[in-house]
Short mmCIF file of C-alpha atoms in Angstrom, two decimals:
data_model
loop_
_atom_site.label_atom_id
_atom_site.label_comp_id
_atom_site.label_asym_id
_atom_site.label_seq_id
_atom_site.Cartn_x
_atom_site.Cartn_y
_atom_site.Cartn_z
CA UNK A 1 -55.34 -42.84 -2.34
CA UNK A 2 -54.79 -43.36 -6.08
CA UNK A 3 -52.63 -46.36 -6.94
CA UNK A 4 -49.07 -46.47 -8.47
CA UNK A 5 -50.46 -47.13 -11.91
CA UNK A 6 -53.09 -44.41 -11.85
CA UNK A 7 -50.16 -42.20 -10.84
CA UNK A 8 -47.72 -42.88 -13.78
CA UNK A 9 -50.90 -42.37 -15.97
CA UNK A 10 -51.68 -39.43 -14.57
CA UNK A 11 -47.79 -38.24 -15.12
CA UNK A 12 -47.71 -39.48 -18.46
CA UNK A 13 -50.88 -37.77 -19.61
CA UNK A 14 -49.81 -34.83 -18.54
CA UNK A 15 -46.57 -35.12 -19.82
CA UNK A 16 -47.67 -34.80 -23.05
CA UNK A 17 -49.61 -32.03 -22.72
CA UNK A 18 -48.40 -28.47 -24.65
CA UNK A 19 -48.11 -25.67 -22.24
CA UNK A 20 -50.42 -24.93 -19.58
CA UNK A 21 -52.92 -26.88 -21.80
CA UNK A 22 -54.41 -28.10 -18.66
CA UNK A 23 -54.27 -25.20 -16.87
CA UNK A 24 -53.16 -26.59 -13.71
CA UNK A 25 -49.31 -27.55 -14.28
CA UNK A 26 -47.78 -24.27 -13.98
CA UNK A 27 -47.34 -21.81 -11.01
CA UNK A 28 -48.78 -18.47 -12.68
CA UNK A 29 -51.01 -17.65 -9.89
CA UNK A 30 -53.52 -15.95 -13.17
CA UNK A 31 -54.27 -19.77 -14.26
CA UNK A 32 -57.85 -19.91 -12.87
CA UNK A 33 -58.91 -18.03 -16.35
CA UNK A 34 -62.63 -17.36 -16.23
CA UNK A 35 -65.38 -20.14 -17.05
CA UNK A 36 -67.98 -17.95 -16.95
CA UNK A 37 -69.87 -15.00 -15.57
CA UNK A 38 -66.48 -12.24 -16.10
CA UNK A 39 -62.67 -12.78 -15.53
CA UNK A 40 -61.63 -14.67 -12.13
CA UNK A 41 -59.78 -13.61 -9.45
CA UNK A 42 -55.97 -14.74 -8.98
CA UNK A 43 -56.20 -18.50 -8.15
CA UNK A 44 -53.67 -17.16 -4.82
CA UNK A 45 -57.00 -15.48 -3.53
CA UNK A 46 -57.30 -16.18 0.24
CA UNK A 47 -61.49 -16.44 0.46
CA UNK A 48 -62.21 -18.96 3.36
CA UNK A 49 -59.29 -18.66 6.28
CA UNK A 50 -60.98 -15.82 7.80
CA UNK A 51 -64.01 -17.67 8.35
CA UNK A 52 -65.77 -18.47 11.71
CA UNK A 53 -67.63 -21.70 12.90
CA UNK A 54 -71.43 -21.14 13.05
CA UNK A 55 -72.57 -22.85 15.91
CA UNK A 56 -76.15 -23.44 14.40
CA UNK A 57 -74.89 -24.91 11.42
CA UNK A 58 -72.34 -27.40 13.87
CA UNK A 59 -75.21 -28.19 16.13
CA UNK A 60 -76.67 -30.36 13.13
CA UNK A 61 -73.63 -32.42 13.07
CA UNK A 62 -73.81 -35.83 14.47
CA UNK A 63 -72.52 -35.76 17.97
CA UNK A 64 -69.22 -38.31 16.93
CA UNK A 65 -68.42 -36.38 14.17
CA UNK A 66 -68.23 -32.90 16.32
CA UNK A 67 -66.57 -35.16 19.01
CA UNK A 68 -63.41 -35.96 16.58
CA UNK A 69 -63.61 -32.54 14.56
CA UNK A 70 -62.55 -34.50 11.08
CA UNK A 71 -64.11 -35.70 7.85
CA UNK A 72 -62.59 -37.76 5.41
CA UNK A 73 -63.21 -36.39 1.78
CA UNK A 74 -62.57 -38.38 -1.42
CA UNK A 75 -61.84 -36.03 -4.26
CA UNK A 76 -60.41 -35.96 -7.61
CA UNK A 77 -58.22 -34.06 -9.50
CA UNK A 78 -56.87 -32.47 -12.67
CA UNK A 79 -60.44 -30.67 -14.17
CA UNK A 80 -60.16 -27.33 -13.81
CA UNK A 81 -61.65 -25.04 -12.23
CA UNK A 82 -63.02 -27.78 -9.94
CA UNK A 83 -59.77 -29.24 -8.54
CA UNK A 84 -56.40 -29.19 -9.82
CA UNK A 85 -52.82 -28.39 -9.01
CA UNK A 86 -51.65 -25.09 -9.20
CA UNK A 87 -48.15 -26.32 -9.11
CA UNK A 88 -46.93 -29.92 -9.70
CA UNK A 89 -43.83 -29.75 -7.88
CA UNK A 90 -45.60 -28.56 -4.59
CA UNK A 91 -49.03 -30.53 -5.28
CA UNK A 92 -51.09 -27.75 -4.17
CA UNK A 93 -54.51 -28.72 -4.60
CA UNK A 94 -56.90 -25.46 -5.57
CA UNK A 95 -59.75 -24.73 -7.68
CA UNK A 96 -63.54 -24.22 -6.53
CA UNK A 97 -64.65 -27.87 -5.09
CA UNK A 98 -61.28 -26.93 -2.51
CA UNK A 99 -62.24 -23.86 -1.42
CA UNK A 100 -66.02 -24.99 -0.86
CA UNK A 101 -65.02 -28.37 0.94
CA UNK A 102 -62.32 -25.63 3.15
CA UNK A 103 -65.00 -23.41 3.51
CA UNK A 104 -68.12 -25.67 5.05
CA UNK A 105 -65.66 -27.61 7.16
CA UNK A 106 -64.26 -24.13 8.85
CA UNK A 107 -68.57 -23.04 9.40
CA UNK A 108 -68.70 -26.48 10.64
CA UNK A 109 -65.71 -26.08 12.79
CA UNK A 110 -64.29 -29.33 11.15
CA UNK A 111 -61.04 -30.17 9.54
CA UNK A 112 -61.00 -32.23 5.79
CA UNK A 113 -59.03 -34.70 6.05
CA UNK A 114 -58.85 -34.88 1.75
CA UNK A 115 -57.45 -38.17 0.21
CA UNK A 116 -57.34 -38.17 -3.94
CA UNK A 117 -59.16 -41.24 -5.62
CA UNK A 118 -59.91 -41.47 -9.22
CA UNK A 119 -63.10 -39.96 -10.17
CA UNK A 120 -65.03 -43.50 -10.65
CA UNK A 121 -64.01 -45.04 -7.71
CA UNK A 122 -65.43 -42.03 -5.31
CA UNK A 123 -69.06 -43.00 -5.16
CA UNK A 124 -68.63 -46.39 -4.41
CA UNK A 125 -66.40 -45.74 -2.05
CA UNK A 126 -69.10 -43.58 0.17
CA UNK A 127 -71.09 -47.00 0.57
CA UNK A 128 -68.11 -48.69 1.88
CA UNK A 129 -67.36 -46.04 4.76
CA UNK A 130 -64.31 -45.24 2.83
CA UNK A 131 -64.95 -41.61 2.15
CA UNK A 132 -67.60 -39.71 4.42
CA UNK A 133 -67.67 -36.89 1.28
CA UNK A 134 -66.95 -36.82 -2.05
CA UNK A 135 -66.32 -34.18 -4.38
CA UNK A 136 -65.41 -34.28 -8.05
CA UNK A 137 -68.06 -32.06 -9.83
CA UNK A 138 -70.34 -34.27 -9.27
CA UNK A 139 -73.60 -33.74 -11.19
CA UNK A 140 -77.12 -34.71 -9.51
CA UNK A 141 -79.06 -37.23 -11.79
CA UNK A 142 -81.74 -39.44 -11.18
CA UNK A 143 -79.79 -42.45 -12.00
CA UNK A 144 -77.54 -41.34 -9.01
CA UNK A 145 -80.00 -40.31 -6.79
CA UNK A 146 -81.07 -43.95 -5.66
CA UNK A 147 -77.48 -44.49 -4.09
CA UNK A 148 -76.32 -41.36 -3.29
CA UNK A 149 -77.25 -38.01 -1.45
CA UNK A 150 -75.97 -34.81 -2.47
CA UNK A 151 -76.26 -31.18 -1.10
CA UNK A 152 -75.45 -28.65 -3.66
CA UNK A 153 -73.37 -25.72 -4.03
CA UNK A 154 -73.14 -24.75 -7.83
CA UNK A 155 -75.18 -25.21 -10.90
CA UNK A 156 -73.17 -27.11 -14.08
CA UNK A 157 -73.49 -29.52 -16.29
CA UNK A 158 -73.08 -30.95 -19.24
CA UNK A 159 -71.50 -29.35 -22.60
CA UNK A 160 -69.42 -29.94 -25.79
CA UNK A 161 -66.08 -28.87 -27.27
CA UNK A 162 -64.22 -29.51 -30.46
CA UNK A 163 -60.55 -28.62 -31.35
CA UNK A 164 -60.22 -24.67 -32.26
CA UNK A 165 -59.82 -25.09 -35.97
CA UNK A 166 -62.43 -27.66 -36.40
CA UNK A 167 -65.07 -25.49 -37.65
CA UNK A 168 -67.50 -28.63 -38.97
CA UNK A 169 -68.59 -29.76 -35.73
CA UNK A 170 -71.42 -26.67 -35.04
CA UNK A 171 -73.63 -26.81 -31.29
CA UNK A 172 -75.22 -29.81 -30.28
CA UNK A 173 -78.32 -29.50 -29.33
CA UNK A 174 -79.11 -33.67 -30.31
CA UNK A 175 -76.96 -36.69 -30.08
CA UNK A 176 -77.71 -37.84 -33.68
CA UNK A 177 -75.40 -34.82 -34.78
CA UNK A 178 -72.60 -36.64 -32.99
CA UNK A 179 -73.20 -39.95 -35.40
CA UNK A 180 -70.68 -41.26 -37.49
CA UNK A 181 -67.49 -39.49 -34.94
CA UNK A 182 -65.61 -40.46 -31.86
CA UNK A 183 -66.73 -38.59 -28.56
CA UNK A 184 -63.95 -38.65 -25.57
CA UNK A 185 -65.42 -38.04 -22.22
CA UNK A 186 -64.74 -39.33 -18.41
CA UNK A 187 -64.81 -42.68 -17.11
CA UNK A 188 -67.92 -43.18 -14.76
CA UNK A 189 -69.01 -39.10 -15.70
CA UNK A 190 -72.77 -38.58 -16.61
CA UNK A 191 -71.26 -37.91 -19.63
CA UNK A 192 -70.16 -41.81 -20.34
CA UNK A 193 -73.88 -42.50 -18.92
CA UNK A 194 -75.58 -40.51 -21.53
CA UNK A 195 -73.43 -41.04 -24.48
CA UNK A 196 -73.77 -44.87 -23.96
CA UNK A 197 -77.82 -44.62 -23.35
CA UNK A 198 -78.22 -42.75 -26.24
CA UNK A 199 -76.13 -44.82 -28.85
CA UNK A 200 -79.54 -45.95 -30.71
CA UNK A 201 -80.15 -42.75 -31.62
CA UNK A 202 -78.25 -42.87 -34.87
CA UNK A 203 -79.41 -46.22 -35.46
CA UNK A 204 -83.01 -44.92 -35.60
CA UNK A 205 -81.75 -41.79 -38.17
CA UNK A 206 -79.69 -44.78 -40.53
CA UNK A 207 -76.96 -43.35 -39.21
CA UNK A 208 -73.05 -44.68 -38.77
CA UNK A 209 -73.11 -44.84 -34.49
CA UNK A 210 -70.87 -42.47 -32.73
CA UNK A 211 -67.73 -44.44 -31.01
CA UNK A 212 -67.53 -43.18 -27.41
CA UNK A 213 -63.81 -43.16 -25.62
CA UNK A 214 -63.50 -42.91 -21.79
CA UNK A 215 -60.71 -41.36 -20.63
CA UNK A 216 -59.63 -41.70 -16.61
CA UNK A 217 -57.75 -38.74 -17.06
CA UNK A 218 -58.94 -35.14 -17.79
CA UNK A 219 -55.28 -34.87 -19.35
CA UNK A 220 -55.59 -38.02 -21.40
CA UNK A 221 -58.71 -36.68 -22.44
CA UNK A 222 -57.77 -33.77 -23.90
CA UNK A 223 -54.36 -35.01 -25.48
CA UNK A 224 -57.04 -37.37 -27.24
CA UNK A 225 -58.50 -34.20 -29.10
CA UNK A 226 -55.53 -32.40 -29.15
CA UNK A 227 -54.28 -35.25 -31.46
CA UNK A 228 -57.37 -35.97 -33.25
CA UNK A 229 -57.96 -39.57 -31.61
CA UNK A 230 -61.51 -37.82 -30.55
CA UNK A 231 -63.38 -35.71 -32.65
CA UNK A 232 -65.11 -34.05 -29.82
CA UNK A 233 -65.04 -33.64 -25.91
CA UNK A 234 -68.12 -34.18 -23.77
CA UNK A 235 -67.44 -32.94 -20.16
CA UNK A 236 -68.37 -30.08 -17.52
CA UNK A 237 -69.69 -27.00 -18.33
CA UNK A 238 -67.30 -24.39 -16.81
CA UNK A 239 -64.41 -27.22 -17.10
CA UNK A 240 -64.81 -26.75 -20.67
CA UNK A 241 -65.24 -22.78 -20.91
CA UNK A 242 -62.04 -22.62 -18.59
CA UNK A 243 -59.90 -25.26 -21.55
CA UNK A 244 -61.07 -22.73 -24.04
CA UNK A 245 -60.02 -19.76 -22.62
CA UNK A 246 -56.46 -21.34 -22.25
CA UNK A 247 -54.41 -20.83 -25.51
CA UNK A 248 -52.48 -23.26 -25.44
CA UNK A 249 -55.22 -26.15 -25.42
CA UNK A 250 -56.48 -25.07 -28.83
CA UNK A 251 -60.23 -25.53 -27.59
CA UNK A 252 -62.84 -24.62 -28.85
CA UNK A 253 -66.42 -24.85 -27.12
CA UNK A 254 -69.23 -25.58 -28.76
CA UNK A 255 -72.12 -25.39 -26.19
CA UNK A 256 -74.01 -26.22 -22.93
CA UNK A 257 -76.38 -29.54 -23.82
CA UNK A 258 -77.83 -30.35 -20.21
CA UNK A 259 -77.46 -28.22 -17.20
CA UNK A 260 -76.69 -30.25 -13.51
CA UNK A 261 -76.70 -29.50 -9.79
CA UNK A 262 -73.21 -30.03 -8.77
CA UNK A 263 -73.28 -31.50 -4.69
CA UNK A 264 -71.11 -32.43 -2.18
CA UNK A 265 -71.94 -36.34 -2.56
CA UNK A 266 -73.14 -38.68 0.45
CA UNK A 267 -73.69 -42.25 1.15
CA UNK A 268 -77.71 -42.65 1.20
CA UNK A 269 -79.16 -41.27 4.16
CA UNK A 270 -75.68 -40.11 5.49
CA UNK A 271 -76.56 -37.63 8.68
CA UNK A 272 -74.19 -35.45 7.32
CA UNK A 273 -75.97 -33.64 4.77
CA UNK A 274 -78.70 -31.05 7.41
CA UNK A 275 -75.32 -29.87 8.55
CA UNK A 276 -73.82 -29.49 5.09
CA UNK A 277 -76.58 -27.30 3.71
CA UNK A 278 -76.80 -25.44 6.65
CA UNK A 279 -73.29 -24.21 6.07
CA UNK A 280 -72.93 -23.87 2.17
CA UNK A 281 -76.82 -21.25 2.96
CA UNK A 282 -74.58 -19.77 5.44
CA UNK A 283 -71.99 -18.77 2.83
CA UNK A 284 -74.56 -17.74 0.49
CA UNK A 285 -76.21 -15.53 3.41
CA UNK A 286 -72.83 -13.67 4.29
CA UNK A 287 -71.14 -13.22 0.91
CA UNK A 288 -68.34 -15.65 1.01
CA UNK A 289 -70.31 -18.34 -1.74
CA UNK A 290 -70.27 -15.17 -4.07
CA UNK A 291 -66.45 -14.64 -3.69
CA UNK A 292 -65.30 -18.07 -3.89
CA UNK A 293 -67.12 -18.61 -7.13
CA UNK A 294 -65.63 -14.80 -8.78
CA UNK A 295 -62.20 -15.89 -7.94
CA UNK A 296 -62.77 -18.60 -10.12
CA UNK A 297 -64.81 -17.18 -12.67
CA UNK A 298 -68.03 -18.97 -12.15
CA UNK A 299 -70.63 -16.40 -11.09
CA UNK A 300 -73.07 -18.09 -13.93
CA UNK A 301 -72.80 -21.01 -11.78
CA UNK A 302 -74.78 -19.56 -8.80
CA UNK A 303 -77.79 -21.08 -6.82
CA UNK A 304 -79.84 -19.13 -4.84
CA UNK A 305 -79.98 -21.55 -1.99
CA UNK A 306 -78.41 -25.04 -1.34
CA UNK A 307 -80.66 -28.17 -1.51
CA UNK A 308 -80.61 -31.92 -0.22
CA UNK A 309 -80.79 -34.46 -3.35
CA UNK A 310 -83.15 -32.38 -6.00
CA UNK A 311 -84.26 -33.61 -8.71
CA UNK A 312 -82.33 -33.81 -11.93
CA UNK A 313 -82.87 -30.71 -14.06
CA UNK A 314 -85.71 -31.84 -16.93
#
């Protein structure tokens, strides 16, 4: 679970937050707004309860795991459309890394036993036994890929945004563009990662370096831009395209840069993830993958068919 202090940073980001800026502190059941591929569904949309166990897909399962019927997920939240809370006072968790962790655990005849944890401390934590799954958006890279295992379910990535009326900052399509300005992105995202590899690129152009801020908190994050303490965002894909379709945030995106797997994430050579692909190509196979991802929007996001620790997109 998170810790006190992550808690009352997590309030205090979002207190200071406009309306709705984040998209997940009110109760209008029409948050969800699309990301991509056409307007979403009502975040309310009921699109796994009907769902039955496939006993194929259970069979892979390790024999203690189908003994006790649980898994213990580590996930984060406040990024929509990947997990948030529709309503603060309530703490219901939605958004699309829910209802696909809800849906492969009811193929897989399982129960998710979900505990939040702060985005950087969820892949560690797999080593450690802590977590048996772990979902945040997290984006297969190589980097990753020698201590974790991942089974994906959605294609995203990595793109920019700027406040809406900065109209200087245009696409980036290289770092060096980004010289000279503050970026704000997650703490222990591939965003941080790349940003920070990449600082010698303006170096090499005679450039002023870009300052990079990491935020622990999607809300901090964007109160950062809101205010002008970043110049521009670096983080997800469709979490971006969802800010900017919120009034309220004043966002403005600029562009995809590098396009990710997103996967359910695994300690190294966990026994976990046959079973795990088995079910997410089951809800590909009988329609329920392409609901989940209209009722929130994300239809660009689609793979054809769930894989066990790709490569990283070139």
């Amino acid at each position: 679970m998170r810790t006190t202090t992550a808690r009352r940073r997590l309030l205090a980001a979002t207190a200071l937050l406009p309306v709705l800026a984040l998209a997940g502190c009110g109760s209008d059941p029409k948050i969800a707004g699309p990301a991509a591929g056409g307007p979403a569904a009502t975040a309310t949309e009921d699109v796994v309860s009907g769902l039955a166990t496939s006993d194929t897909a259970a069979a892979l399962l390790p024999a203690e795991v189908r003994a006790s019927g649980v898994l213990t997920f580590g996930s984060s939240f406040g990024a929509p459309p990947a997990a948030f809370y529709a309503d603060q006072a309530s703490k219901k968790q939605v958004g699309v890394d829910v209802d696909f962790s809800d849906a492969v655990a009811k193929v897989l005849g399982l129960t998710v036993r979900r505990q939040e944890a702060a985005f950087e401390t969820i892949l560690p934590a797999l080593d450690s036994g802590k977590f048996d799954v772990g979902t945040g958006n997290f984006g297969v890279t190589a980097a990753r890929l020698k201590t974790i295992d991942f089974v994906t379910y959605i294609d995203d990535g990595q793109g920019f945004a700027v406040k809406k009326d900065n109209t200087t900052v245009q696409p980036v399509t290289d770092l060096v563009q980004l010289c000279g300005l503050t970026i704000g992105t997650g703490a222990g995202t591939t965003f941080e990662t790349t940003l920070n590899a990449k600082k010698g690129v303006c170096a090499d152009a005679g450039r002023k370096p870009y300052e990079v801020k990491a935020f622990s908190e999607g809300g901090a994050l964007l109160t950062g831009l809101q205010q002008g303490r970043v110049d521009v965002e670096m983080s997800t894909i469709n979490g971006l395209r969802h800010q900017a379709s919120q009034e309220a945030a004043g966002v403005r995106f600029l562009n995809e840069f590098h396009r990710l797997d997103v996967g359910f994430a695994f300690k190294k050579g966990s026994p976990l993830t046959p079973a795990f692909q088995a079910a997410v190509n089951q809800l590909i196979k009988d329609g329920t993958y392409q609901r989940i991802l209209r009722k929130w929007g994300l239809t660009d996001s689609a793979i054809k068919e769930s894989q066990i620790s790709p490569p990283e997109h070139p």
